[in-house]
Amino acid sequence: SELTQDPAVSVALGQTVTITCQGDTLRKYFASWIQQKPGQAPVVVIFGKTNRPSGIPDRFSASGSGNTASLTITGAQAEDEADYYCKSRDSSGNYLVFGGGTKLTVL
Amino acid sequence: QVQLVESGGGVVQPGESLRLSCEGSGFRFSYHGMHWVRQAPGKGLEWLGFIRYDGGKKVLADVVRGRGTISRDNARNTLYLEMSSLRPEDTAVYYCVRDRGSVLTTFYFDFWGQGTLVIVSS
């Protein structure tokens, strides 16, 4: 994959966690972040640079620098336990690619 | 409210063809580009392709190019994915996803369907 994520991350309840996504195309294109809970359809939590769709809590935020995009959850809740995927474009700009996903465990 | 409902999944034999449908409601379907994304069991998300709001532009990922096509019928508010020469590795949940842009392609997603499961097995 052109986008690389850590397979798993854990966070204590109420603490802050950052999930990262690396790839050269992130120097040119923004990443989006997609949450998927077990047995459910995915949900977009961040799109564009830092935009949160309506209904997404403001504890979700995003940033980017160089070839790395980051999703930060400030004050993680039990309901945030899910798989998180970054998404952006490939090097040609014509196709979309996903990172491999990060499984977030809230302890 | 926006709804996307996929259908057409099921069990198919290797080498066979399949057409998946996705009916949109609660929004002006003809104004939005649409994407297909799939997820193999226990695996990550994989983008398959996109069709512009008017059907005038289509982009297919390498994994389906040559044996798949995306189309839409705006009069029926329906998106299609047709795939031929199916392989066991095509076994996945197939999602349709709305592009966020209205009469504009953003390549940002907003609403997802619940998905339809395709199993390719003999």
Short mmCIF file of N, CA and C in Angstrom, two decimals, chain B residues 36-96:
data_model
loop_
_atom_site.label_atom_id
_atom_site.label_comp_id
_atom_site.label_asym_id
_atom_site.label_seq_id
_atom_site.Cartn_x
_atom_site.Cartn_y
_atom_site.Cartn_z
N TRP B 36 -17.27 2.77 -5.49
CA TRP B 36 -17.39 1.41 -4.94
C TRP B 36 -16.12 1.10 -4.15
N VAL B 37 -16.33 0.52 -2.98
CA VAL B 37 -15.25 0.09 -2.08
C VAL B 37 -15.59 -1.31 -1.60
N ARG B 38 -14.59 -2.16 -1.47
CA ARG B 38 -14.87 -3.49 -0.95
C ARG B 38 -13.96 -3.81 0.24
N GLN B 39 -14.37 -4.85 0.96
CA GLN B 39 -13.62 -5.29 2.13
C GLN B 39 -13.69 -6.80 2.23
N ALA B 40 -12.57 -7.44 1.99
CA ALA B 40 -12.50 -8.89 2.15
C ALA B 40 -12.63 -9.24 3.63
N PRO B 41 -13.09 -10.44 3.94
CA PRO B 41 -13.28 -10.82 5.35
C PRO B 41 -12.01 -10.65 6.16
N GLY B 42 -12.12 -9.87 7.24
CA GLY B 42 -10.99 -9.66 8.12
C GLY B 42 -9.89 -8.78 7.56
N LYS B 43 -10.14 -8.16 6.42
CA LYS B 43 -9.13 -7.34 5.77
C LYS B 43 -9.53 -5.87 5.75
N GLY B 44 -8.69 -5.06 5.12
CA GLY B 44 -8.93 -3.62 5.06
C GLY B 44 -9.81 -3.22 3.89
N LEU B 45 -9.96 -1.91 3.76
CA LEU B 45 -10.81 -1.34 2.71
C LEU B 45 -10.01 -1.22 1.41
N GLU B 46 -10.70 -1.44 0.31
CA GLU B 46 -10.06 -1.37 -1.01
C GLU B 46 -10.97 -0.59 -1.96
N TRP B 47 -10.49 0.48 -2.50
CA TRP B 47 -11.26 1.30 -3.44
C TRP B 47 -11.26 0.62 -4.80
N LEU B 48 -12.44 0.54 -5.41
CA LEU B 48 -12.59 -0.14 -6.69
C LEU B 48 -12.78 0.82 -7.86
N GLY B 49 -13.41 1.96 -7.59
CA GLY B 49 -13.61 2.86 -8.71
C GLY B 49 -14.64 3.93 -8.42
N PHE B 50 -14.84 4.78 -9.41
CA PHE B 50 -15.66 5.98 -9.27
C PHE B 50 -16.37 6.27 -10.58
N ILE B 51 -17.56 6.86 -10.47
CA ILE B 51 -18.26 7.36 -11.64
C ILE B 51 -18.76 8.76 -11.34
N ARG B 52 -18.55 9.68 -12.25
CA ARG B 52 -18.96 11.05 -12.06
C ARG B 52 -20.48 11.17 -12.00
N TYR B 53 -20.96 12.27 -11.50
CA TYR B 53 -22.40 12.45 -11.26
C TYR B 53 -23.24 12.22 -12.51
N ASP B 54 -22.68 12.57 -13.68
CA ASP B 54 -23.43 12.43 -14.92
C ASP B 54 -23.04 11.18 -15.70
N GLY B 55 -22.16 10.36 -15.13
CA GLY B 55 -21.70 9.16 -15.83
C GLY B 55 -20.66 9.44 -16.88
N GLY B 56 -20.27 10.70 -17.03
CA GLY B 56 -19.36 11.08 -18.10
C GLY B 56 -17.90 10.72 -17.86
N LYS B 57 -17.57 10.39 -16.64
CA LYS B 57 -16.19 9.97 -16.35
C LYS B 57 -16.23 8.78 -15.40
N LYS B 58 -15.41 7.80 -15.71
CA LYS B 58 -15.30 6.63 -14.85
C LYS B 58 -13.82 6.35 -14.64
N VAL B 59 -13.50 5.92 -13.43
CA VAL B 59 -12.14 5.52 -13.11
C VAL B 59 -12.22 4.17 -12.40
N LEU B 60 -11.45 3.23 -12.87
CA LEU B 60 -11.45 1.90 -12.26
C LEU B 60 -10.07 1.59 -11.71
N ALA B 61 -10.04 1.01 -10.53
CA ALA B 61 -8.77 0.58 -9.94
C ALA B 61 -8.20 -0.59 -10.72
N ASP B 62 -6.90 -0.76 -10.61
CA ASP B 62 -6.24 -1.84 -11.34
C ASP B 62 -6.87 -3.21 -11.06
N VAL B 63 -7.32 -3.41 -9.84
CA VAL B 63 -7.81 -4.72 -9.43
C VAL B 63 -9.07 -5.14 -10.19
N VAL B 64 -9.79 -4.19 -10.74
CA VAL B 64 -11.02 -4.53 -11.48
C VAL B 64 -10.98 -4.12 -12.94
N ARG B 65 -10.00 -3.32 -13.31
CA ARG B 65 -9.95 -2.86 -14.70
C ARG B 65 -9.77 -4.06 -15.63
N GLY B 66 -10.56 -4.08 -16.67
CA GLY B 66 -10.49 -5.19 -17.63
C GLY B 66 -11.53 -6.26 -17.37
N ARG B 67 -12.06 -6.32 -16.18
CA ARG B 67 -13.11 -7.30 -15.90
C ARG B 67 -14.25 -6.70 -15.10
N GLY B 68 -14.23 -5.38 -14.97
CA GLY B 68 -15.30 -4.74 -14.24
C GLY B 68 -15.71 -3.43 -14.89
N THR B 69 -16.91 -3.02 -14.61
CA THR B 69 -17.37 -1.73 -15.12
C THR B 69 -18.34 -1.10 -14.12
N ILE B 70 -18.29 0.20 -14.05
CA ILE B 70 -19.21 0.96 -13.21
C ILE B 70 -20.14 1.76 -14.11
N SER B 71 -21.40 1.76 -13.78
CA SER B 71 -22.38 2.53 -14.54
C SER B 71 -23.43 3.07 -13.59
N ARG B 72 -24.28 3.91 -14.11
CA ARG B 72 -25.36 4.47 -13.28
C ARG B 72 -26.56 4.78 -14.15
N ASP B 73 -27.72 4.76 -13.52
CA ASP B 73 -28.97 5.15 -14.15
C ASP B 73 -29.58 6.22 -13.26
N ASN B 74 -29.38 7.46 -13.61
CA ASN B 74 -29.86 8.54 -12.74
C ASN B 74 -31.38 8.61 -12.69
N ALA B 75 -32.04 8.12 -13.72
CA ALA B 75 -33.51 8.10 -13.69
C ALA B 75 -34.02 7.12 -12.64
N ARG B 76 -33.23 6.12 -12.35
CA ARG B 76 -33.60 5.11 -11.33
C ARG B 76 -32.83 5.30 -10.03
N ASN B 77 -32.04 6.36 -9.95
CA ASN B 77 -31.23 6.63 -8.74
C ASN B 77 -30.40 5.42 -8.35
N THR B 78 -29.81 4.79 -9.33
CA THR B 78 -29.13 3.53 -9.08
C THR B 78 -27.73 3.50 -9.70
N LEU B 79 -26.81 2.99 -8.92
CA LEU B 79 -25.42 2.78 -9.31
C LEU B 79 -25.21 1.29 -9.50
N TYR B 80 -24.33 0.95 -10.43
CA TYR B 80 -24.06 -0.47 -10.70
C TYR B 80 -22.57 -0.75 -10.69
N LEU B 81 -22.23 -1.99 -10.33
CA LEU B 81 -20.89 -2.52 -10.51
C LEU B 81 -21.04 -3.90 -11.12
N GLU B 82 -20.49 -4.07 -12.28
CA GLU B 82 -20.50 -5.38 -12.94
C GLU B 82 -19.08 -5.92 -12.95
N MET B 83 -18.95 -7.17 -12.55
CA MET B 83 -17.64 -7.82 -12.56
C MET B 83 -17.76 -9.19 -13.18
N SER B 84 -16.77 -9.51 -13.98
CA SER B 84 -16.75 -10.82 -14.63
C SER B 84 -15.52 -11.59 -14.18
N SER B 85 -15.45 -12.84 -14.60
CA SER B 85 -14.30 -13.70 -14.27
C SER B 85 -13.98 -13.64 -12.78
N LEU B 86 -15.00 -13.80 -11.98
CA LEU B 86 -14.81 -13.67 -10.52
C LEU B 86 -13.90 -14.75 -9.98
N ARG B 87 -13.11 -14.34 -8.98
CA ARG B 87 -12.13 -15.23 -8.35
C ARG B 87 -12.44 -15.33 -6.87
N PRO B 88 -11.95 -16.35 -6.19
CA PRO B 88 -12.18 -16.44 -4.74
C PRO B 88 -11.70 -15.19 -4.00
N GLU B 89 -10.66 -14.55 -4.48
CA GLU B 89 -10.16 -13.35 -3.80
C GLU B 89 -11.06 -12.14 -3.99
N ASP B 90 -12.09 -12.26 -4.81
CA ASP B 90 -13.09 -11.20 -4.93
C ASP B 90 -14.15 -11.31 -3.83
N THR B 91 -14.07 -12.34 -3.03
CA THR B 91 -14.99 -12.49 -1.90
C THR B 91 -14.82 -11.30 -0.95
N ALA B 92 -15.90 -10.58 -0.73
CA ALA B 92 -15.81 -9.36 0.07
C ALA B 92 -17.21 -8.77 0.28
N VAL B 93 -17.28 -7.83 1.20
CA VAL B 93 -18.44 -6.96 1.30
C VAL B 93 -18.19 -5.78 0.37
N TYR B 94 -19.15 -5.49 -0.48
CA TYR B 94 -19.03 -4.40 -1.44
C TYR B 94 -19.92 -3.25 -0.99
N TYR B 95 -19.29 -2.08 -0.85
CA TYR B 95 -19.98 -0.87 -0.40
C TYR B 95 -20.07 0.14 -1.56
N CYS B 96 -21.19 0.81 -1.64
CA CYS B 96 -21.24 2.02 -2.46
C CYS B 96 -21.12 3.22 -1.53
#
